[in-house]
XYZ file of C-alpha atoms in Angstrom:
691
model
C 85.858 124.004 -26.873
C 89.273 122.361 -26.682
C 89.412 122.062 -22.909
C 90.469 119.258 -20.599
C 87.275 117.780 -19.178
C 88.910 115.334 -16.790
C 92.481 114.496 -15.789
C 94.005 111.659 -13.742
C 96.179 114.059 -11.717
C 94.935 117.617 -12.064
C 91.686 118.896 -10.585
C 89.390 120.412 -13.221
C 87.516 123.154 -11.366
C 84.381 124.807 -12.650
C 85.330 128.357 -13.564
C 83.199 131.372 -14.259
C 82.959 132.075 -17.964
C 83.348 135.542 -19.441
C 82.706 136.817 -22.939
C 85.184 138.492 -25.292
C 85.523 138.933 -29.031
C 88.211 137.935 -31.506
C 88.019 139.646 -34.885
C 84.394 140.415 -34.129
C 83.415 136.850 -33.217
C 81.933 136.380 -29.760
C 83.910 133.812 -27.754
C 84.040 132.542 -24.176
C 87.047 132.431 -21.846
C 87.527 131.243 -18.300
C 87.929 133.957 -15.704
C 91.623 134.683 -15.097
C 92.698 133.065 -18.372
C 95.275 134.649 -20.685
C 94.320 135.497 -24.250
C 96.397 132.790 -25.957
C 94.885 130.007 -23.854
C 91.386 131.329 -24.453
C 91.984 131.463 -28.206
C 93.449 127.939 -28.243
C 90.453 126.694 -26.290
C 88.233 128.187 -29.005
C 90.234 126.534 -31.795
C 92.414 129.494 -32.863
C 96.143 128.820 -33.250
C 97.061 131.636 -35.653
C 97.020 135.109 -34.086
C 98.094 137.226 -37.035
C 100.621 137.576 -39.838
C 104.089 139.121 -39.831
C 104.504 142.465 -41.612
C 107.662 141.385 -43.415
C 106.466 138.308 -45.328
C 102.901 137.690 -44.124
C 104.070 134.569 -42.279
C 101.428 133.167 -39.897
C 102.139 133.823 -36.220
C 101.276 131.461 -33.355
C 102.598 130.736 -29.880
C 106.200 129.792 -29.196
C 107.378 130.357 -25.616
C 104.139 131.255 -23.728
C 106.471 132.898 -21.232
C 106.456 136.517 -22.309
C 109.896 136.354 -23.904
C 108.987 136.500 -27.593
C 106.305 138.228 -29.666
C 104.861 135.315 -31.609
C 101.523 135.651 -29.822
C 101.057 139.406 -30.316
C 97.439 140.490 -30.697
C 95.617 143.803 -30.558
C 93.526 144.588 -27.486
C 91.358 147.658 -27.962
C 93.757 148.595 -30.756
C 96.928 148.283 -28.639
C 99.474 145.477 -29.379
C 100.051 143.158 -26.406
C 101.549 139.746 -25.759
C 98.629 137.353 -25.652
C 100.337 134.898 -23.309
C 100.808 137.578 -20.629
C 97.477 139.409 -20.922
C 94.457 138.220 -18.968
C 91.071 138.268 -20.683
C 88.596 140.726 -19.186
C 84.817 140.800 -19.765
C 83.935 142.322 -23.117
C 87.585 142.597 -24.204
C 87.974 143.317 -27.912
C 90.830 141.225 -29.325
C 91.959 141.361 -32.938
C 94.614 139.510 -34.882
C 97.793 141.461 -35.515
C 97.989 141.838 -39.288
C 101.029 143.734 -40.485
C 102.247 146.746 -38.516
C 99.725 147.988 -35.927
C 98.690 151.628 -36.235
C 99.809 154.013 -33.517
C 96.990 155.052 -31.163
C 95.773 158.610 -31.488
C 96.862 161.100 -28.834
C 94.715 164.124 -28.043
C 97.123 165.861 -25.686
C 100.640 165.732 -24.313
C 100.667 163.487 -21.224
C 101.910 164.815 -17.919
C 105.098 163.253 -16.645
C 105.149 162.018 -13.076
C 107.805 161.109 -10.583
C 108.960 157.496 -10.575
C 108.489 155.937 -7.179
C 111.546 154.370 -5.528
C 111.145 151.478 -3.101
C 113.843 150.351 -0.684
C 114.263 146.797 0.592
C 116.986 144.636 2.044
C 116.688 141.882 -0.569
C 115.006 141.773 -3.951
C 114.274 138.236 -5.175
C 113.467 138.092 -8.886
C 111.632 134.899 -9.796
C 109.000 133.017 -7.803
C 109.947 129.504 -8.868
C 111.401 126.794 -6.614
C 114.741 128.569 -6.061
C 113.315 132.038 -5.497
C 110.576 130.920 -3.113
C 112.943 128.824 -1.005
C 115.437 131.671 -0.764
C 112.658 134.055 0.274
C 111.485 131.561 2.900
C 114.978 131.331 4.395
C 115.292 135.135 4.430
C 111.790 135.581 5.821
C 112.410 133.160 8.671
C 115.359 135.339 9.660
C 113.184 138.451 9.632
C 115.003 140.026 6.682
C 112.925 142.511 4.677
C 112.473 140.780 1.312
C 110.545 141.652 -1.831
C 109.733 138.684 -4.073
C 108.552 139.500 -7.607
C 107.332 137.276 -10.423
C 105.795 138.093 -13.793
C 103.093 135.415 -13.547
C 99.800 135.472 -11.668
C 100.859 132.778 -9.208
C 104.072 131.581 -7.589
C 105.726 128.231 -8.227
C 107.358 128.706 -11.622
C 107.623 125.457 -13.542
C 106.470 123.551 -10.442
C 102.918 124.565 -11.342
C 103.263 122.590 -14.591
C 104.674 119.353 -13.160
C 102.132 116.587 -12.555
C 104.773 113.943 -11.873
C 106.375 113.123 -8.526
C 109.868 114.453 -7.902
C 113.166 112.644 -7.616
C 115.899 113.499 -5.129
C 115.804 113.359 -1.343
C 112.545 113.369 0.605
C 114.152 115.375 3.400
C 115.824 117.981 1.203
C 113.534 118.583 -1.772
C 110.126 116.895 -1.351
C 111.013 113.782 -3.374
C 107.951 111.622 -3.976
C 105.696 114.702 -4.051
C 104.198 116.109 -7.246
C 105.491 119.443 -8.505
C 102.025 121.021 -8.408
C 101.746 120.062 -4.727
C 105.247 121.328 -3.907
C 104.270 124.700 -5.382
C 101.291 124.887 -3.017
C 103.346 123.832 -0.007
C 106.002 126.465 -0.656
C 103.464 129.213 -1.373
C 101.613 128.434 1.872
C 104.886 128.654 3.785
C 105.658 131.978 2.142
C 102.356 133.464 3.307
C 103.330 132.931 6.958
C 106.322 135.291 6.762
C 105.606 138.915 7.694
C 108.947 140.264 6.457
C 108.366 138.982 2.894
C 106.364 141.167 0.496
C 105.246 139.665 -2.802
C 104.415 141.288 -6.134
C 102.853 139.093 -8.809
C 102.377 140.188 -12.396
C 105.592 142.157 -11.991
C 108.550 142.050 -14.380
C 112.090 143.071 -13.476
C 113.016 144.898 -16.657
C 116.427 146.446 -16.138
C 119.392 147.260 -13.908
C 121.159 150.613 -13.814
C 124.537 152.111 -12.941
C 123.104 153.825 -9.814
C 122.415 150.322 -8.463
C 118.676 150.527 -8.887
C 116.442 147.929 -10.508
C 113.425 148.736 -12.676
C 110.146 146.894 -12.107
C 107.012 147.080 -14.220
C 103.650 146.012 -12.852
C 100.762 146.558 -15.223
C 100.901 150.194 -16.204
C 103.173 151.270 -13.352
C 106.951 151.477 -13.270
C 109.007 151.421 -10.058
C 112.638 151.703 -9.108
C 113.972 149.356 -6.439
C 116.927 150.209 -4.204
C 117.953 146.841 -2.701
C 120.973 145.966 -0.598
C 121.210 142.604 -2.370
C 119.477 140.931 -5.299
C 118.816 137.264 -6.020
C 118.301 136.299 -9.648
C 116.133 133.171 -9.787
C 114.508 133.699 -13.179
C 114.845 130.077 -14.267
C 115.589 129.046 -17.840
C 114.293 129.490 -21.349
C 113.987 126.797 -23.983
C 116.496 126.539 -26.777
C 115.246 126.493 -30.340
C 115.951 124.419 -33.420
C 116.091 125.474 -37.065
C 114.726 123.375 -39.931
C 112.426 124.080 -42.871
C 108.991 124.919 -41.486
C 110.189 125.480 -37.914
C 108.280 128.774 -37.813
C 104.834 127.290 -38.531
C 102.135 127.708 -35.873
C 102.021 124.334 -34.137
C 105.804 124.178 -33.710
C 106.649 125.463 -30.254
C 108.408 124.781 -26.987
C 107.619 121.925 -24.622
C 107.262 124.364 -21.727
C 104.646 126.312 -23.685
C 102.705 123.084 -24.161
C 102.863 122.274 -20.450
C 101.578 125.761 -19.672
C 98.574 125.370 -21.947
C 97.807 121.843 -20.796
C 98.730 121.617 -17.128
C 98.247 125.212 -15.999
C 95.350 126.351 -18.151
C 93.739 122.953 -18.799
C 93.535 123.598 -22.535
C 93.919 120.588 -24.831
C 96.088 122.166 -27.551
C 96.591 119.147 -29.805
C 95.294 115.763 -30.915
C 98.412 114.361 -32.590
C 101.807 115.271 -31.198
C 105.477 114.688 -31.984
C 108.420 115.616 -29.724
C 112.000 116.595 -30.547
C 114.475 116.011 -27.723
C 115.135 113.085 -25.392
C 116.153 114.992 -22.285
C 113.957 115.025 -19.213
C 111.880 117.936 -20.528
C 110.951 116.125 -23.734
C 110.323 112.777 -22.044
C 108.212 114.277 -19.268
C 106.206 116.462 -21.638
C 105.348 113.482 -23.831
C 104.127 111.656 -20.723
C 102.056 114.681 -19.666
C 100.400 114.639 -23.096
C 99.432 111.000 -22.732
C 98.035 111.698 -19.260
C 95.630 114.099 -20.954
C 94.641 111.528 -23.580
C 96.686 113.074 -26.398
C 98.238 110.713 -28.917
C 102.036 110.971 -29.078
C 103.244 109.709 -32.454
C 106.906 109.585 -31.474
C 109.985 111.274 -30.055
C 113.330 111.869 -31.771
C 116.731 112.385 -30.182
C 119.808 113.326 -32.233
C 122.245 111.515 -29.945
C 122.620 107.718 -29.858
C 120.842 107.646 -26.484
C 118.399 109.871 -24.671
C 119.948 112.138 -22.061
C 116.968 112.126 -19.698
C 116.385 109.673 -16.868
C 115.957 106.131 -18.127
C 112.866 105.625 -15.977
C 111.170 108.477 -17.884
C 112.200 106.915 -21.191
C 111.070 103.447 -20.145
C 107.570 104.480 -19.132
C 107.087 106.139 -22.530
C 108.200 102.990 -24.310
C 105.907 100.847 -22.155
C 102.947 103.035 -23.071
C 103.692 102.552 -26.764
C 105.515 105.735 -27.820
C 108.208 105.065 -30.461
C 111.540 106.661 -29.526
C 113.979 107.257 -32.386
C 117.567 107.889 -31.300
C 120.164 109.142 -33.809
C 117.252 110.845 -35.586
C 116.160 114.419 -36.123
C 113.370 116.422 -37.716
C 114.276 117.464 -41.251
C 111.164 119.470 -42.103
C 107.731 120.565 -40.955
C 105.019 121.280 -43.492
C 101.648 122.966 -43.614
C 99.871 125.971 -45.064
C 98.837 128.219 -42.155
C 99.482 125.612 -39.446
C 101.563 122.460 -39.001
C 100.117 119.454 -40.831
C 102.964 116.933 -41.001
C 106.537 116.418 -39.889
C 109.338 114.374 -41.479
C 112.111 112.733 -39.473
C 115.252 110.953 -40.649
C 118.188 109.048 -39.249
C 121.423 111.032 -38.963
C 125.031 109.925 -39.309
C 127.971 110.634 -37.006
C 128.265 114.118 -38.484
C 124.573 114.732 -37.769
C 123.712 114.705 -41.471
C 120.413 113.103 -42.579
C 120.745 109.661 -44.128
C 118.928 109.488 -47.444
C 116.190 106.857 -47.611
C 115.477 106.806 -43.861
C 112.758 109.501 -43.871
C 109.404 108.949 -42.229
C 106.511 111.398 -42.358
C 103.792 111.672 -39.719
C 100.551 113.590 -39.845
C 100.576 115.765 -36.713
C 99.185 119.123 -35.641
C 101.869 119.900 -33.044
C 105.641 119.497 -32.829
C 107.258 120.243 -29.489
C 110.858 121.454 -29.319
C 112.692 120.202 -26.216
C 116.367 120.492 -27.119
C 117.744 122.002 -23.956
C 117.539 125.064 -21.739
C 119.516 128.280 -21.356
C 119.707 130.258 -18.098
C 117.769 133.517 -17.930
C 120.742 135.452 -16.594
C 120.803 138.752 -18.515
C 119.864 140.735 -15.418
C 122.537 138.964 -13.399
C 125.159 139.958 -15.969
C 124.004 143.593 -15.961
C 123.860 143.844 -12.181
C 127.354 142.446 -11.803
C 128.664 144.971 -14.331
C 127.085 147.822 -12.330
C 128.451 146.607 -9.001
C 125.082 145.572 -7.548
C 125.487 142.853 -4.924
C 123.897 140.031 -6.842
C 123.399 136.293 -6.313
C 121.991 133.568 -8.579
C 120.122 130.372 -7.761
C 118.309 127.594 -9.569
C 118.577 127.407 -13.358
C 119.835 130.996 -13.482
C 122.928 129.626 -11.724
C 123.144 126.177 -13.333
C 120.674 124.173 -15.407
C 119.494 121.176 -13.379
C 116.369 119.464 -12.097
C 113.789 121.386 -10.054
C 114.785 119.363 -6.986
C 118.241 120.941 -7.244
C 116.689 124.406 -7.609
C 114.713 123.899 -4.398
C 117.867 123.151 -2.427
C 119.893 125.788 -4.274
C 117.482 128.508 -3.172
C 117.742 127.376 0.420
C 121.549 127.652 0.397
C 121.725 130.981 -1.423
C 119.084 132.474 0.848
C 121.369 131.874 3.817
C 124.392 133.186 1.923
C 122.544 136.436 1.316
C 121.685 136.601 5.021
C 125.380 136.249 5.847
C 126.219 139.042 3.422
C 123.738 141.244 5.307
C 125.528 140.479 8.573
C 123.223 137.794 9.960
C 125.091 134.992 11.722
C 123.348 131.977 10.226
C 124.608 128.418 9.903
C 125.149 126.839 6.482
C 125.988 123.187 7.158
C 129.048 121.970 5.280
C 127.170 118.982 3.884
C 124.658 121.220 2.106
C 126.997 121.993 -0.790
C 127.670 118.287 -1.236
C 123.933 117.581 -1.274
C 123.430 120.325 -3.852
C 126.066 118.763 -6.115
C 124.382 115.374 -5.851
C 121.000 116.843 -6.774
C 122.566 118.594 -9.792
C 124.375 115.475 -10.949
C 123.724 113.886 -14.326
C 122.653 110.238 -14.558
C 125.448 107.853 -13.619
C 126.105 104.286 -14.671
C 123.353 102.099 -16.097
C 123.262 98.370 -15.439
C 121.275 95.622 -17.091
C 118.116 94.713 -15.217
C 118.296 91.354 -13.522
C 115.257 90.048 -11.687
C 116.206 88.788 -8.239
C 113.867 86.149 -6.879
C 112.936 85.847 -3.218
C 111.556 83.295 -0.805
C 108.850 85.782 0.144
C 105.320 85.122 -1.101
C 105.210 88.673 -2.481
C 108.160 90.975 -3.134
C 109.096 94.076 -5.174
C 110.818 94.016 -8.536
C 112.835 97.220 -8.715
C 113.605 98.272 -12.284
C 115.713 101.256 -11.300
C 118.908 100.498 -13.233
C 120.425 103.950 -13.633
C 122.160 105.939 -10.929
C 120.096 109.060 -10.294
C 119.513 110.989 -7.041
C 116.364 109.451 -5.569
C 115.399 107.760 -2.305
C 111.605 107.731 -1.643
C 111.400 103.922 -1.867
C 113.979 103.614 0.922
C 112.177 105.942 3.291
C 108.684 104.623 2.644
C 109.245 100.885 3.264
C 107.818 100.069 6.741
C 109.975 96.921 6.936
C 113.185 98.758 5.983
C 113.623 96.072 3.369
C 114.836 98.353 0.569
C 118.344 99.710 0.919
C 121.061 101.491 -0.992
C 124.277 99.559 -0.363
C 126.528 102.628 -0.127
C 123.953 104.696 1.756
C 123.858 107.449 -0.883
C 120.827 108.632 -2.818
C 122.485 107.943 -6.174
C 123.072 104.243 -5.540
C 120.747 101.611 -7.033
C 118.126 100.416 -4.512
C 117.905 96.725 -3.557
C 115.284 94.607 -1.835
C 116.881 92.541 0.952
C 114.252 91.565 3.517
C 110.596 90.852 4.169
C 107.643 92.248 2.216
C 104.151 92.727 3.667
C 102.666 93.619 0.258
C 101.765 97.144 1.361
C 102.806 98.422 -2.099
C 104.026 101.710 -0.627
C 107.202 101.477 -2.699
C 105.096 101.001 -5.835
C 102.984 104.032 -4.953
C 105.846 106.393 -4.152
C 108.456 105.620 -6.848
C 108.815 108.773 -9.021
C 109.960 106.703 -11.995
C 107.079 104.182 -11.826
C 109.859 101.605 -11.800
C 108.683 99.231 -9.044
C 106.158 96.388 -9.307
C 105.100 93.845 -6.713
C 105.185 90.263 -7.927
C 103.364 87.252 -6.500
C 104.795 84.301 -8.450
C 102.366 81.657 -7.185
C 99.136 83.601 -7.585
C 97.051 80.776 -9.104
C 98.836 77.466 -8.929
C 96.154 75.648 -10.896
C 96.406 78.033 -13.849
C 100.123 78.559 -13.355
C 99.778 82.343 -13.267
C 101.488 85.131 -11.379
C 100.141 88.459 -10.168
C 101.782 91.824 -10.726
C 100.849 95.038 -8.925
C 101.994 98.044 -10.918
C 101.582 101.847 -10.719
C 99.227 103.650 -13.057
C 98.389 107.360 -13.419
C 96.764 107.658 -16.829
C 93.118 107.612 -17.921
C 91.114 105.414 -15.552
C 88.828 104.435 -18.437
C 91.577 102.049 -19.532
C 91.082 100.072 -16.306
C 88.269 97.566 -16.631
C 87.989 94.372 -14.627
C 88.704 91.373 -16.815
C 90.183 93.447 -19.630
C 92.919 91.775 -21.653
C 96.001 93.958 -22.121
C 99.195 93.663 -24.156
C 102.034 93.290 -21.673
C 105.479 94.754 -22.324
C 108.904 94.634 -20.733
C 110.710 97.677 -19.346
C 111.950 98.618 -22.840
C 108.453 98.477 -24.322
C 108.923 95.173 -26.160
C 105.808 93.002 -26.240
C 105.879 90.084 -23.801
C 102.398 88.632 -24.176
C 98.986 89.114 -22.665
C 97.676 89.812 -19.210
C 94.328 90.347 -17.497
C 93.358 93.207 -15.198
C 91.938 91.553 -12.081
C 91.838 94.510 -9.686
C 92.790 98.136 -9.211
C 92.660 100.487 -6.286
C 93.772 103.946 -5.245
C 97.098 104.135 -3.451
C 96.822 104.878 0.256
C 99.698 107.378 0.115
C 98.986 109.035 -3.245
C 95.344 109.439 -4.189
C 96.311 110.285 -7.770
C 98.090 106.994 -8.380
C 96.270 103.722 -9.010
C 97.690 100.311 -8.176
C 96.679 97.875 -10.909
C 96.786 94.098 -10.418
C 97.438 92.127 -13.604
C 97.423 88.343 -13.893
C 100.079 87.039 -16.277
C 101.433 83.594 -17.218
C 103.900 82.409 -14.598
C 106.786 82.492 -17.039
C 106.203 86.188 -17.693
C 106.274 87.276 -14.045
C 109.801 88.695 -14.132
C 109.574 90.048 -17.695
C 106.434 92.181 -17.591
C 106.925 95.792 -16.517
C 103.685 97.323 -17.775
C 101.046 97.243 -20.464
C 100.603 99.113 -23.730
C 98.211 102.068 -23.884
C 98.583 103.149 -27.516
C 99.556 101.105 -30.537
C 102.593 102.618 -32.320
C 101.815 104.172 -35.686
C 104.114 103.709 -38.657
C 105.278 106.818 -40.487
C 104.950 107.145 -44.231
C 108.249 106.388 -45.916
C 109.651 108.949 -48.320
C 112.787 109.999 -50.129
C 114.788 113.096 -50.901
C 116.007 114.354 -47.538
C 116.214 118.133 -47.345
C 119.230 119.875 -45.929
C 118.812 120.478 -42.188
C 118.802 124.262 -42.621
C 117.822 125.445 -46.105
C 118.358 129.061 -47.141
C 114.668 129.867 -46.688
C 114.580 128.458 -43.136
C 113.588 131.131 -40.619
C 116.406 131.757 -38.122
C 115.220 134.938 -36.389
C 111.539 134.368 -35.645
C 110.840 137.918 -34.419
C 112.148 139.647 -37.554
C 111.614 136.721 -39.986
C 115.273 136.623 -41.064
C 116.245 133.554 -43.086
C 119.327 131.357 -42.962
C 120.233 132.490 -46.461
C 120.356 136.133 -45.364
C 122.578 135.278 -42.416
C 124.876 133.123 -44.563
C 125.393 135.958 -47.037
C 126.511 138.265 -44.238
C 128.868 135.623 -42.849
C 130.381 135.018 -46.280
C 130.854 138.763 -46.652
C 133.087 138.642 -43.576
C 130.742 139.839 -40.814
C 132.101 138.458 -37.540
C 130.290 140.812 -35.166
C 126.697 139.830 -34.452
C 125.930 143.420 -33.508
C 126.487 144.277 -37.182
C 123.891 141.645 -38.099
C 121.449 143.643 -35.990
C 122.048 146.697 -38.149
C 122.150 144.993 -41.540
C 119.465 142.290 -41.382
C 117.880 142.978 -37.943
C 118.601 139.643 -36.264
C 118.084 139.992 -32.525
C 116.078 143.215 -32.856
C 112.736 141.647 -31.979
C 110.962 141.143 -28.683
C 113.127 138.226 -27.557
C 116.283 140.339 -27.866
C 118.159 137.653 -29.795
C 117.795 135.044 -27.079
C 116.155 132.573 -29.466
C 118.233 133.105 -32.595
C 121.744 133.669 -31.209
C 122.553 129.964 -30.846
C 121.078 129.249 -34.280
C 123.225 131.946 -35.883
C 126.318 130.570 -34.146
C 125.505 127.201 -35.680
C 125.555 128.823 -39.128
C 128.963 130.331 -38.328
C 130.239 126.851 -37.414
C 128.820 125.368 -40.626
C 130.713 128.037 -42.564
C 133.937 126.948 -40.882
C 134.254 130.029 -38.662
C 136.015 129.655 -35.313
C 133.463 130.925 -32.799
C 136.210 132.430 -30.638
C 136.554 135.259 -33.182
C 132.803 135.935 -33.375
C 131.551 138.878 -31.278
C 128.316 138.059 -29.476
C 125.480 140.597 -29.463
C 125.437 143.102 -26.619
C 122.638 142.645 -24.105
C 120.052 145.381 -24.207
C 119.676 147.651 -21.167
C 116.094 146.418 -20.816
C 115.398 142.703 -20.797
C 111.660 143.181 -21.377
C 109.424 145.770 -22.989
C 108.078 148.648 -20.904
C 105.262 150.898 -22.152
C 106.607 154.418 -22.545
C 103.678 155.724 -20.506
C 104.710 153.573 -17.551
C 108.414 154.294 -17.919
C 107.771 158.032 -18.012
C 105.454 157.881 -14.999
C 102.441 159.137 -16.933
C 99.199 157.118 -17.031
C 97.145 160.299 -17.015
C 98.622 161.957 -13.978
C 101.368 162.081 -11.439
C 102.195 158.928 -9.491
C 101.625 159.084 -5.792
């Protein structure tokens, strides 16, 4: 069983096991687990083969927005990532086109139930929950719906502590804990009704919204709607990108951090934004080997503190590189990367191949805003918050929901205050990293003092608030300034324990005067098995370059974060200001090769749902097709379960490569429904009339 047995951050509860079958084989799942996670835990990564070309199908989004994980349950096709295993469930791989179920009689059609509410909030992530809390505190009748089995959205996947302001968005608290705090607050509000396992599937001209929960379909008549559906991951096209084992970083976090399934042994990551950097770190927390990370730009776009901790651990980071191909038979077996030039073309002779079983795609996010667009076109009073409004960090989504919740209250005629400074705070939390300075160790007369390796301007202030001596300040009194130590230190190590970027160490220069050694106290939240008294470790600087050797002399649990250890390492006195951490994994060299493939060959899959290749799309473009709706009719791009949300950007890239000005390309029209609805539910059947 490929399950997480222990984790430095996440609790691993004992769950009741239930039996089910897959292709006739008896397997075991955890109670409440979705099919895909149960199959992964049992070693299955291929769930069927596509009817068009027999291509193997595995997971991709694990968010219900594609059909890569389709399986048959009791003969009916379902999305494995959204279907919970039940005792005795009969699951089969989806091979080719599933047969239609037999029907003995004409079903009776029932009346669709209409529900009225003041506010409908779609999406139970950080923005949606906070908006619902604000509305609930004002006594406004609110219905909060989410398609998952628990609230929190991506917060439930985040094991790291958050950046931002402690007062405004729980900075210094782990995402998984923020999700619990917000959900507990939600439960106290009588005017807020919640519906889990419920998908908002469409908006209509009569200003109603369709909801589907299990086998039932409802119509909602709200006075106002908040779209807080979050974001979906962008994709990347290259030869082999469709192999099982190549999927989104968010899907990986769902398997690992939500379902405690260990989906891989050897991992590679594409994308140096915060999502890619954080996901690689989450993998290492679970004891998974990360072979490397590539970023096409000359520098990673994520926070430098995230990048630095990866480098310290021993993960190679290749900037100005990309993946040129993935290879394997039924599943991913190896991946080849190469350096790229200024035109993003692979440089021949720079290829390196790594044996991996998983490649994570983390190349950006797109807002899930199709419903917002439809509602606006139908004149429904609609608001957006979080990533559905603007892609940013979860800390920004938390505050965004708070603001928009009060704006909705004002629209409904409630006289509620929205402080002027809130919009300014929201902009700060959404801001991209600012200037980066070179780290310069500042000595002190104190016996012990902090070395703060926060050298990039990002919104964050937990170290300021947590220092009992008020010895850490931001000169301009803003949360994006670089913190400085200016006073006395009592060696409490609270700043070390609370820093979200793991960027603060305590240093005691004169630890052992006879040996001429110094002592460093540094944060640690990986496998505790690595911590052994007297163990020699390879010390590294903040960029991951080897400094020398150190000795673990003590470690203890932080008094303010029980999941974070404070490790004391004795180092030579001359290394005291150089050492920022110690190596966990030794970097592995890739196998050098030659003959770089083109980034997108003609046989590269562009539309995953319909298995349409780049060559097919190119032929249509060269024949003069400038309307992507025509591509739907001719080669079926965008006609699959994801509704073109995965392939649209990839097709636009092919237009650009053909020299077409994108301003003359007609984008595909959004479908009336943004998710599938069983006809039985939509027609109000299910064996009888709805009450």
